[in-house]
Coordinates of C-alpha atoms in Angstrom, one line a residue:
Chain A
M1 CA 96.8 111.3 115.7
T2 CA 98.1 109.2 118.2
R3 CA 101.6 110.0 118.3
F4 CA 100.3 113.3 118.0
S5 CA 98.6 113.4 121.3
F6 CA 101.6 111.2 122.5
L7 CA 104.2 113.9 121.9
A8 CA 101.8 116.4 124.0
L9 CA 101.7 114.4 126.5
L10 CA 106.0 114.0 126.7
A11 CA 105.8 117.6 126.0
L12 CA 103.6 118.3 128.9
T13 CA 105.6 116.6 131.1
L14 CA 108.6 117.9 130.8
L15 CA 106.8 121.4 130.9
S16 CA 105.0 119.8 134.1
A17 CA 108.8 119.2 135.4
V18 CA 110.0 122.2 134.7
V19 CA 107.0 124.5 136.6
A20 CA 106.9 122.2 139.2
V21 CA 110.4 122.4 140.0
T22 CA 110.2 126.9 140.6
L23 CA 107.3 126.1 143.0
G24 CA 107.9 126.2 146.5
P25 CA 108.3 127.9 149.7
A26 CA 112.0 130.1 147.3
D27 CA 110.9 131.4 144.1
I28 CA 112.8 130.1 141.7
T29 CA 112.0 131.0 137.8
P30 CA 111.8 128.7 134.9
N31 CA 115.7 130.8 133.5
E32 CA 117.0 130.1 136.7
V33 CA 115.8 125.8 136.9
W34 CA 117.2 125.6 133.0
S35 CA 120.4 127.6 133.6
V36 CA 121.0 125.0 137.2
I37 CA 120.4 121.9 134.9
L38 CA 122.7 123.0 132.3
H39 CA 126.1 124.4 134.7
H40 CA 125.4 121.1 136.3
L41 CA 125.6 119.1 132.9
G42 CA 128.4 121.1 132.4
L43 CA 127.3 123.5 129.6
F44 CA 127.5 126.3 132.4
P45 CA 130.8 126.9 133.6
E46 CA 130.0 129.4 136.8
S47 CA 126.2 128.9 138.2
P48 CA 124.8 131.9 137.9
V49 CA 122.9 132.1 141.0
S50 CA 123.4 131.7 144.5
R51 CA 124.7 127.9 145.8
L52 CA 121.6 128.0 147.7
R53 CA 119.6 128.1 145.1
D54 CA 121.1 126.2 143.6
A55 CA 121.3 123.6 145.9
I56 CA 117.1 124.1 146.0
V57 CA 116.9 122.9 142.6
W58 CA 119.5 120.6 142.6
E59 CA 119.5 119.0 145.6
L60 CA 116.4 119.3 146.7
R61 CA 113.7 119.8 143.6
L62 CA 114.7 118.1 140.7
P63 CA 115.2 114.8 142.5
R64 CA 112.2 115.2 143.7
V65 CA 110.0 115.7 140.9
L66 CA 112.0 113.2 139.1
T67 CA 111.1 110.4 141.6
A68 CA 107.9 111.7 141.1
L69 CA 107.4 111.4 137.6
G70 CA 109.2 107.6 137.5
V71 CA 107.0 106.5 140.9
G72 CA 103.8 108.1 138.9
A73 CA 104.9 106.4 135.5
G74 CA 105.5 103.0 136.9
L75 CA 102.4 103.3 139.5
A76 CA 99.9 103.7 136.5
L77 CA 101.9 100.8 134.3
S78 CA 101.5 98.4 137.0
G79 CA 97.3 98.9 137.1
T80 CA 96.7 98.8 133.7
V81 CA 98.7 95.6 133.1
M82 CA 96.7 94.0 136.2
Q83 CA 93.4 95.6 134.8
A84 CA 94.2 93.6 131.2
I85 CA 95.0 90.4 132.7
T86 CA 92.4 89.8 135.4
R87 CA 89.8 91.2 132.9
N88 CA 89.1 93.0 136.2
P89 CA 88.6 96.9 135.5
L90 CA 89.0 97.1 140.0
A91 CA 92.8 96.1 139.9
D92 CA 95.0 98.5 141.5
P93 CA 98.3 97.8 143.1
Y94 CA 97.4 99.2 146.7
L95 CA 93.7 98.0 146.8
L96 CA 94.1 94.5 145.5
G97 CA 97.0 94.3 148.7
L98 CA 100.4 94.5 146.5
S99 CA 101.6 97.9 147.9
S100 CA 100.4 96.5 151.6
G101 CA 102.9 93.5 150.9
A102 CA 105.7 95.6 149.3
A103 CA 105.6 98.2 152.9
L104 CA 105.5 95.4 155.0
G105 CA 109.1 93.8 152.6
A106 CA 110.6 97.1 152.9
V107 CA 109.3 98.0 157.0
T108 CA 111.1 94.4 157.9
F109 CA 114.1 95.2 155.8
L110 CA 114.4 98.3 157.6
L111 CA 114.6 97.2 160.9
L112 CA 116.6 94.4 160.2
G113 CA 118.9 97.1 159.4
L114 CA 119.1 96.1 156.1
A115 CA 118.1 99.4 155.2
L116 CA 120.2 99.6 151.2
L117 CA 118.2 96.2 150.4
M118 CA 115.0 97.9 151.4
P119 CA 113.8 98.0 147.5
L120 CA 114.3 94.6 147.3
G121 CA 113.0 93.8 150.6
A122 CA 109.7 95.6 149.0
F123 CA 109.9 93.7 145.8
L124 CA 109.3 90.6 147.7
G125 CA 106.6 91.7 149.8
S126 CA 104.8 92.8 146.7
L127 CA 105.8 89.5 145.4
G128 CA 104.7 87.6 148.2
A129 CA 101.3 89.6 148.4
L130 CA 100.3 88.8 144.6
A131 CA 101.0 84.8 144.9
L132 CA 98.9 84.8 147.9
A133 CA 96.4 86.5 146.4
L134 CA 96.3 84.5 143.6
V135 CA 96.6 81.1 145.2
I136 CA 93.6 82.6 147.0
A137 CA 91.7 83.2 143.8
T138 CA 92.6 79.7 142.6
L139 CA 91.3 78.3 146.1
L140 CA 88.1 80.5 144.7
G141 CA 88.0 78.4 142.2
G142 CA 88.7 81.8 139.8
A143 CA 88.5 85.2 141.2
T144 CA 85.1 88.3 139.9
P145 CA 86.5 92.0 140.2
S146 CA 84.3 92.0 143.8
R147 CA 86.3 88.7 144.7
A148 CA 89.1 89.6 143.9
I149 CA 89.0 93.2 146.1
L150 CA 87.9 91.4 149.2
T151 CA 90.6 89.2 149.0
G152 CA 93.1 92.7 149.0
I153 CA 91.5 93.7 151.7
C154 CA 92.5 91.1 153.3
I155 CA 95.8 90.6 152.6
S156 CA 96.5 94.3 152.5
A157 CA 94.8 93.9 156.4
L158 CA 97.2 91.5 157.4
A159 CA 100.3 93.1 156.2
S160 CA 99.2 96.4 157.4
A161 CA 98.3 94.8 161.0
A162 CA 102.1 93.1 160.8
T163 CA 103.7 96.3 159.6
S164 CA 102.2 98.5 163.0
F165 CA 103.7 95.1 164.9
L166 CA 106.4 95.4 163.3
I167 CA 106.6 99.5 163.8
F168 CA 105.4 99.1 167.8
W169 CA 108.2 96.8 169.1
S170 CA 111.1 98.2 167.6
A171 CA 110.8 101.7 165.8
T172 CA 111.3 104.9 168.6
G173 CA 110.7 108.7 168.4
D174 CA 111.7 110.0 165.5
S175 CA 112.0 107.1 163.2
Y176 CA 108.8 106.5 164.0
R177 CA 106.8 109.3 162.9
E178 CA 109.0 109.2 160.0
I179 CA 108.0 105.6 158.7
L180 CA 104.7 106.1 159.6
S181 CA 104.6 109.3 157.1
W182 CA 106.4 107.4 154.7
L183 CA 103.3 104.6 155.2
M184 CA 101.2 106.8 154.2
G185 CA 102.8 107.8 150.7
S186 CA 105.4 110.4 150.7
L187 CA 108.2 111.1 148.4
S188 CA 109.3 114.2 151.6
G189 CA 113.1 113.6 151.1
S190 CA 113.7 112.0 147.6
L191 CA 117.2 111.8 146.6
W192 CA 119.1 111.3 143.1
A193 CA 119.7 107.8 144.2
D194 CA 115.6 107.7 144.6
A195 CA 114.4 109.2 140.8
A196 CA 117.6 106.5 139.8
L197 CA 116.0 103.1 141.3
A198 CA 112.7 104.7 139.8
A199 CA 114.0 105.3 136.6
A200 CA 116.7 101.8 136.5
V201 CA 113.0 99.9 137.0
L202 CA 111.0 102.1 134.7
L203 CA 114.2 101.0 131.9
L204 CA 113.9 97.6 132.8
C205 CA 110.5 96.8 133.2
A206 CA 108.7 99.5 130.5
P207 CA 110.2 98.0 127.7
L208 CA 109.0 94.6 128.2
I209 CA 105.0 96.0 129.4
L210 CA 104.8 98.2 125.7
A211 CA 106.1 95.5 123.7
N212 CA 103.5 93.1 124.9
G213 CA 100.3 96.1 124.5
R214 CA 99.0 93.7 121.2
A215 CA 99.1 90.9 123.9
L216 CA 96.8 92.4 126.4
D217 CA 94.9 93.4 123.7
A218 CA 94.1 90.1 122.9
F219 CA 93.2 89.2 126.7
A220 CA 89.6 91.3 126.1
F221 CA 87.9 88.1 125.9
G222 CA 89.3 86.5 128.2
D223 CA 92.5 83.3 128.0
T224 CA 90.7 80.7 126.3
A225 CA 90.7 83.2 123.4
A226 CA 94.0 84.4 123.8
A227 CA 95.3 81.2 123.3
S228 CA 93.3 80.4 120.3
L229 CA 95.6 83.8 119.0
G230 CA 98.1 82.4 119.5
I231 CA 99.4 84.0 122.7
D232 CA 101.8 81.8 125.4
V233 CA 99.1 82.7 128.1
P234 CA 100.7 81.5 131.1
R235 CA 104.7 82.3 130.0
L236 CA 102.3 86.3 129.6
R237 CA 100.7 86.2 133.1
W238 CA 103.8 85.4 135.0
T239 CA 106.3 88.0 133.1
L240 CA 104.0 90.8 133.0
L241 CA 102.4 90.1 136.9
G242 CA 106.5 89.8 138.3
A243 CA 107.0 92.6 136.0
T244 CA 104.0 94.5 138.0
A245 CA 105.4 93.0 141.4
L246 CA 108.5 94.9 141.0
L247 CA 107.3 98.1 140.0
T248 CA 105.7 98.3 142.5
G249 CA 108.2 97.2 145.1
I250 CA 110.0 99.6 143.9
M251 CA 107.6 102.2 143.8
V252 CA 106.4 101.2 147.7
A253 CA 110.7 101.2 148.6
I254 CA 110.6 104.9 147.4
G255 CA 106.9 106.8 148.0
G256 CA 105.2 104.5 150.5
A257 CA 101.8 102.9 149.4
I258 CA 100.5 106.0 147.3
G259 CA 97.3 104.5 146.5
F260 CA 94.9 104.7 143.7
V261 CA 97.0 105.9 140.6
G262 CA 97.3 102.6 139.1
L263 CA 93.6 103.0 139.1
V264 CA 92.7 106.7 138.5
V265 CA 95.1 107.4 135.8
P266 CA 94.5 104.1 133.2
H267 CA 90.7 104.5 133.5
A268 CA 90.9 108.1 133.2
V269 CA 93.6 107.6 130.1
R270 CA 91.2 104.6 128.6
L271 CA 88.3 107.5 128.0
A272 CA 90.8 109.5 125.5
V273 CA 92.3 107.2 123.4
G274 CA 90.7 103.8 124.0
S275 CA 91.3 100.1 125.2
G276 CA 94.0 99.3 122.7
H277 CA 96.9 99.0 124.5
R278 CA 99.7 99.9 122.7
K279 CA 97.8 103.3 123.0
L280 CA 97.1 102.9 126.4
L281 CA 99.8 102.0 127.7
P282 CA 102.4 105.1 126.8
H283 CA 99.4 107.4 127.1
A284 CA 99.4 105.4 131.3
M285 CA 102.6 105.7 131.7
L286 CA 103.4 109.6 131.1
A287 CA 100.1 110.8 132.6
G288 CA 100.8 108.6 135.5
A289 CA 104.1 110.6 135.5
I290 CA 101.9 114.2 135.0
F291 CA 99.5 113.4 137.8
M292 CA 101.9 111.9 140.6
L293 CA 103.9 115.4 139.7
W294 CA 101.3 117.4 140.2
T295 CA 99.4 115.8 143.2
D296 CA 103.2 115.8 145.2
T297 CA 103.7 119.4 144.6
A298 CA 100.5 120.1 146.1
A299 CA 101.4 118.5 149.3
R300 CA 104.4 119.8 149.2
T301 CA 102.7 123.6 148.8
L302 CA 99.6 123.7 149.9
F303 CA 100.5 123.6 153.7
D304 CA 103.5 124.6 153.6
P305 CA 105.7 124.7 155.8
R306 CA 103.9 121.3 156.7
E307 CA 103.9 118.7 154.4
L308 CA 100.9 116.2 153.5
P309 CA 101.6 112.5 152.6
V310 CA 101.2 112.9 148.9
G311 CA 98.7 109.4 149.4
V312 CA 96.2 111.9 151.2
I313 CA 96.2 113.7 148.1
T314 CA 95.8 110.4 145.7
A315 CA 93.2 109.0 148.3
L316 CA 90.9 111.7 148.0
I317 CA 90.8 112.2 144.2
G318 CA 91.3 107.9 143.8
A319 CA 88.4 107.1 146.2
P320 CA 85.5 108.9 144.0
V321 CA 86.8 107.6 141.1
F322 CA 86.5 104.0 142.6
L323 CA 83.3 104.3 142.9
L324 CA 82.5 105.7 139.9
V325 CA 84.4 102.8 138.1
L326 CA 82.6 100.8 140.5
L327 CA 79.1 101.9 139.4
R328 CA 80.2 101.7 135.5
Y329 CA 80.9 98.5 135.6
R330 CA 78.3 96.9 138.5
R331 CA 76.9 94.7 136.1
I332 CA 80.2 92.2 136.3
T333 CA 81.5 92.8 139.8
Chain B
M1 CA 93.9 67.7 103.8
S2 CA 92.0 66.9 106.6
L3 CA 91.7 66.6 110.2
L4 CA 92.2 63.7 111.8
I5 CA 92.2 62.3 115.1
T6 CA 94.0 59.4 116.4
G7 CA 93.8 57.7 119.5
L8 CA 92.9 60.6 121.3
S9 CA 93.0 60.4 125.4
V10 CA 92.1 63.1 128.1
Q11 CA 92.5 63.5 131.7
K12 CA 91.6 65.8 134.8
S13 CA 93.0 65.4 137.5
G14 CA 92.6 61.9 137.1
R15 CA 89.2 60.9 135.8
P16 CA 89.6 60.1 132.0
I17 CA 87.6 63.3 129.4
L18 CA 88.2 61.6 126.5
T19 CA 89.1 58.1 125.6
D20 CA 90.8 56.8 122.5
V21 CA 88.9 58.8 120.0
S22 CA 89.5 58.6 116.9
M23 CA 87.8 61.1 114.2
A24 CA 88.0 62.9 111.2
A25 CA 86.7 65.7 109.5
P26 CA 87.4 66.4 105.6
S27 CA 88.4 69.7 104.1
G28 CA 85.7 71.9 102.7
R29 CA 82.7 70.4 104.3
I30 CA 81.4 70.8 107.6
T31 CA 81.2 68.4 110.6
G32 CA 79.5 68.6 113.1
L33 CA 80.1 67.2 116.6
L34 CA 77.5 66.2 118.8
G35 CA 76.9 64.9 122.0
P36 CA 74.7 65.4 125.3
N37 CA 77.0 67.8 127.9
G38 CA 79.5 66.3 129.6
A39 CA 80.6 63.6 126.2
G40 CA 83.4 65.7 126.0
K41 CA 83.4 67.8 122.9
S42 CA 84.6 71.0 124.3
T43 CA 87.7 69.3 125.5
L44 CA 88.2 67.9 122.0
L45 CA 88.3 71.2 120.9
A46 CA 90.7 73.0 123.6
A47 CA 93.3 69.7 122.9
M48 CA 93.0 70.9 119.6
L49 CA 93.8 74.1 120.5
G50 CA 96.6 72.8 122.6
L51 CA 95.1 74.3 126.1
L52 CA 95.7 71.0 128.0
P53 CA 97.8 67.7 127.8
A54 CA 96.5 64.8 125.6
E55 CA 97.7 61.5 124.4
G56 CA 97.3 60.5 120.7
R57 CA 98.0 62.5 117.4
I58 CA 95.5 65.8 116.2
T59 CA 97.1 66.3 112.9
F60 CA 95.8 69.1 110.3
D61 CA 96.8 69.1 106.7
G62 CA 99.7 67.3 108.1
H63 CA 100.8 69.3 110.5
D64 CA 101.0 68.3 114.5
L65 CA 98.2 70.8 115.7
P66 CA 98.6 70.4 119.6
N67 CA 102.8 70.5 119.4
M68 CA 103.5 73.6 116.7
S69 CA 104.2 76.9 117.7
R70 CA 101.3 78.9 118.5
R71 CA 101.6 81.3 116.4
A72 CA 101.4 79.0 113.7
R73 CA 98.7 77.4 114.7
A74 CA 97.2 80.6 114.7
R75 CA 97.3 81.2 111.1
M76 CA 96.4 77.8 110.1
L77 CA 93.6 77.3 112.8
A78 CA 90.7 80.0 114.5
Y79 CA 88.1 79.5 117.2
V80 CA 84.7 80.8 117.6
E81 CA 83.7 79.7 121.9
Q82 CA 79.9 79.3 122.4
S83 CA 79.9 83.4 124.1
A84 CA 82.5 86.3 124.3
S85 CA 82.0 89.0 126.4
T86 CA 84.4 91.7 127.1
E87 CA 84.3 94.6 129.6
E88 CA 86.7 96.9 127.4
R89 CA 85.8 100.2 125.3
L90 CA 86.1 97.8 122.0
T91 CA 84.4 98.5 118.3
V92 CA 82.8 95.8 116.0
Q93 CA 86.0 96.8 114.2
D94 CA 88.6 96.6 116.6
V95 CA 87.5 93.1 118.4
V96 CA 87.8 91.6 114.0
A97 CA 91.4 93.5 114.0
L98 CA 92.7 91.0 116.7
G99 CA 92.3 88.0 114.5
R100 CA 95.6 89.5 112.7
I101 CA 97.3 89.4 115.9
P102 CA 99.3 86.1 115.3
F103 CA 100.6 88.1 112.1
E104 CA 101.5 91.1 113.4
A105 CA 104.9 91.9 114.6
A106 CA 105.0 92.9 118.4
W107 CA 105.8 96.9 117.7
Q108 CA 103.6 97.4 115.2
A109 CA 101.8 100.6 115.7
A110 CA 99.0 99.7 113.8
P111 CA 97.6 97.0 111.1
S112 CA 99.2 97.2 107.8
P113 CA 96.9 98.6 105.0
E114 CA 97.3 94.5 104.2
D115 CA 95.9 94.0 107.3
A116 CA 93.4 96.9 107.6
D117 CA 92.0 95.1 103.8
I118 CA 91.7 91.7 105.3
I119 CA 89.6 93.0 108.3
A120 CA 87.6 94.7 106.0
R121 CA 86.3 91.6 104.1
A122 CA 85.8 89.7 107.1
M123 CA 83.6 92.4 108.1
Q124 CA 81.9 92.2 104.9
E125 CA 81.3 88.2 104.7
A126 CA 80.1 88.6 108.7
G127 CA 78.2 91.2 107.4
V128 CA 78.9 93.7 110.2
A129 CA 80.7 95.3 108.2
S130 CA 77.1 97.9 108.6
F131 CA 77.6 98.3 112.0
A132 CA 81.5 98.0 112.3
R133 CA 82.1 101.2 114.8
R134 CA 79.7 100.5 116.9
R135 CA 80.6 98.9 120.7
F136 CA 80.8 95.2 120.8
A137 CA 78.6 95.5 124.2
T138 CA 75.5 96.8 123.2
L139 CA 75.1 94.6 120.1
S140 CA 72.5 91.5 120.5
G141 CA 73.9 87.6 121.3
G142 CA 73.7 87.2 117.5
E143 CA 75.4 90.0 116.3
Q144 CA 78.2 89.4 118.7
Q145 CA 78.3 86.0 117.6
R146 CA 78.8 87.3 113.4
V147 CA 81.8 89.7 114.7
Q148 CA 83.6 86.6 117.3
L149 CA 82.8 84.9 113.7
A150 CA 84.1 87.9 111.7
R151 CA 87.7 87.9 113.6
A152 CA 88.0 84.2 113.0
L153 CA 87.5 85.1 109.2
A154 CA 90.3 87.5 109.7
Q155 CA 93.2 85.5 110.7
Q156 CA 92.4 83.4 107.4
P157 CA 92.1 79.8 108.5
R158 CA 91.9 76.8 107.2
L159 CA 90.5 75.3 109.9
L160 CA 87.8 76.5 112.2
L161 CA 86.5 75.5 115.5
L162 CA 83.0 76.5 116.7
D163 CA 82.2 75.5 120.5
E164 CA 78.4 75.7 120.4
P165 CA 78.0 78.9 118.7
T166 CA 74.2 79.2 118.2
S167 CA 73.7 78.1 121.7
H168 CA 72.1 81.4 122.5
L169 CA 70.8 83.0 119.2
D170 CA 67.5 83.2 118.1
I171 CA 66.7 80.8 115.0
Q172 CA 67.3 83.8 112.5
A173 CA 70.5 84.2 113.5
Q174 CA 71.6 80.1 113.9
L175 CA 70.7 80.2 110.4
Q176 CA 72.8 83.2 109.2
L177 CA 75.4 81.9 111.1
L178 CA 75.5 78.5 109.5
T179 CA 75.2 79.7 106.3
L180 CA 77.5 82.1 106.7
L181 CA 80.0 78.7 107.9
R182 CA 78.7 77.1 104.3
R183 CA 80.2 79.7 102.6
K184 CA 83.1 79.4 103.7
A185 CA 83.4 75.5 103.8
D186 CA 82.7 75.9 100.3
A187 CA 85.5 78.2 99.7
G188 CA 87.8 75.2 100.7
V189 CA 87.7 76.1 104.8
T190 CA 87.5 72.9 107.0
V191 CA 84.8 73.7 109.8
L192 CA 84.1 71.4 113.4
I193 CA 81.6 73.1 114.8
A194 CA 79.7 71.5 118.7
L195 CA 76.4 71.6 118.0
H196 CA 73.1 70.6 120.5
D197 CA 70.6 71.2 118.0
L198 CA 70.4 68.0 115.7
N199 CA 68.0 69.6 113.5
L200 CA 69.7 72.5 112.7
A201 CA 73.1 69.7 112.4
A202 CA 71.4 67.3 110.3
R203 CA 70.4 70.7 108.2
F204 CA 73.6 71.9 108.0
C205 CA 76.5 69.6 108.4
D206 CA 78.0 67.5 106.2
H207 CA 79.4 64.4 108.2
L208 CA 78.7 64.4 112.1
V209 CA 81.2 63.0 114.6
V210 CA 78.7 61.7 118.0
L211 CA 80.7 61.7 121.3
S212 CA 78.9 59.8 124.6
Q213 CA 80.8 60.1 128.2
G214 CA 84.1 61.1 126.7
R215 CA 84.0 58.3 123.6
L216 CA 83.3 58.0 120.1
A217 CA 80.0 56.9 119.7
A218 CA 79.2 57.2 116.1
S219 CA 80.3 58.8 112.9
G220 CA 78.8 58.9 108.9
T221 CA 76.2 61.7 107.6
P222 CA 72.9 62.6 108.9
P223 CA 71.4 60.5 107.2
D224 CA 73.2 56.8 108.2
I225 CA 73.8 57.8 111.7
L226 CA 70.6 59.9 113.3
N227 CA 67.9 57.0 114.0
P228 CA 66.4 56.5 117.2
T229 CA 68.9 53.9 118.6
L230 CA 71.5 56.5 119.1
L231 CA 69.2 59.5 120.4
R232 CA 68.5 56.5 123.2
D233 CA 71.6 55.7 123.4
V234 CA 73.3 59.1 123.6
Y235 CA 71.2 61.3 124.7
G236 CA 68.6 59.1 126.3
V237 CA 65.7 60.2 124.5
A238 CA 63.1 58.2 123.1
A239 CA 62.4 60.2 119.5
R240 CA 61.6 59.8 116.0
L241 CA 62.2 60.8 112.3
L242 CA 59.4 62.8 110.2
S243 CA 60.3 62.9 106.9
D244 CA 60.3 66.3 104.7
E245 CA 58.0 66.0 102.1
T246 CA 59.8 69.0 100.4
G247 CA 62.9 66.5 100.5
G248 CA 65.3 68.1 102.9
P249 CA 66.8 65.7 105.9
P250 CA 63.8 64.3 108.4
T251 CA 63.1 66.8 111.2
I252 CA 63.8 65.1 114.3
V253 CA 61.0 65.1 116.9
Y254 CA 61.1 64.0 120.3
D255 CA 58.8 62.1 123.0
S256 CA 60.4 61.7 126.4
A257 CA 63.3 61.8 128.4
I258 CA 63.5 58.1 129.3
P259 CA 64.1 57.5 132.3
G260 CA 66.8 56.3 134.5
S261 CA 68.9 56.0 130.9
A262 CA 72.4 57.9 131.9
T263 CA 73.8 60.4 129.6

């Protein structure tokens, strides 16, 4: 049953990707999409479509669709891991301030002229925000879910203010607008390089996270219970939180601070497959990919020719879900 | 074949929590760990789980408990907390299955048939099989504690540690839990249980270890050590022992707290 639902979700992901590539101002059929892909993979000697249409598929839409899949998968995985390891149903890289930290790191590197190292800056930023959150949690003598969120608000506010100041200080005109749109969360202008970066970081982090699914189950009753089941709690915690900081940092470098994906997706998937992380993690990863793909497709097609930052859509969906989660878990928050 | 602790000392931020505690818990017996709040009972259990740095030796069947591999230790020793809650949507069966984690491979997709068998038997033994599909969070405190015990039994431990498992239970649930522990002890498991209720300890434990302010205050069989002097010195209460006409252990009756006595 689990295997079936996973394969079904995988098929849905592929189908969604092909359909999403056909959607947009220029009408392109699924057949054309396949032939362009096969052509570029060297299986079709001559492209059967015009060069313009070929470029729309291969240079614009396909990289963007793949980037959306990767970013969604990464953010959903991050959220699932954070919820398990902090035992906080409200945990999400965006709500805990990691995304804002990553944005600050990315903008800092960008304005220092280190555009190529921007992902590194974003990773350092999200790691810094995570470290700050953990230090504050220790000072508070343990982080309840609401304390963690309040800490996240504080870190977000601080990082956002610093980011805004940096932009105010150094950016002008076009770059100003571009940075603002990216800050709100947008996959517009995604390139093959972005898709490759997202894929690379997923290939690095996802196996590590998926291999620890059962260990995450052991956290259901807290650290001591996990330790008594043979889990090396400190090591697992630092490894997996490090992986989520890396995933969040890179995804923010690619798509800006796209919020709530790490909250909405794991909770929805939990309702379908339950809390066991051996099932939850792979399902959440695919569901996150599909969710991101369709919200981004909506972002670029709904108000064509203008483009909505996808972060606006995920927040429109995410904020009410946040409230629902809050109501459901009101006893502990 | 027993648990042996020699010269155990634990400090937390420079303050001694346990000082030079030596004790034994014989196998196939229930050993009660007694003492007022802050005496160091939970710290002693935590040291056995390797959760905090400790001086001294803790061995079980010759294994050096704090220093053996975590997984190997979890296959030998199971631990039940005072109370455990979760916000995950776990069924009783899910919770009991957690007990097989020390035996599973990382990439294993589901419990093996042998594991499923062990899980089913643990649920039978703890009397939770009839509600195996219910959500853990919806159970009563007594039921939850029996589920935790079933989880511990699924680890097939030879040493079972319990930290005040009866504190939040009603009387019937307390007796059920201890009866079950008696059955496990008779089957050869070494049971070490921290308890507050001295009458319960007198009735169910074969052997008692009393801690006071981080030091060993007394150890021996219940009739040997439970007396008004110990209760006054360790717990700071004036108490009497009333003998039971049916031949059971005497009942402790507490008369008053002794003013100014430090516990």
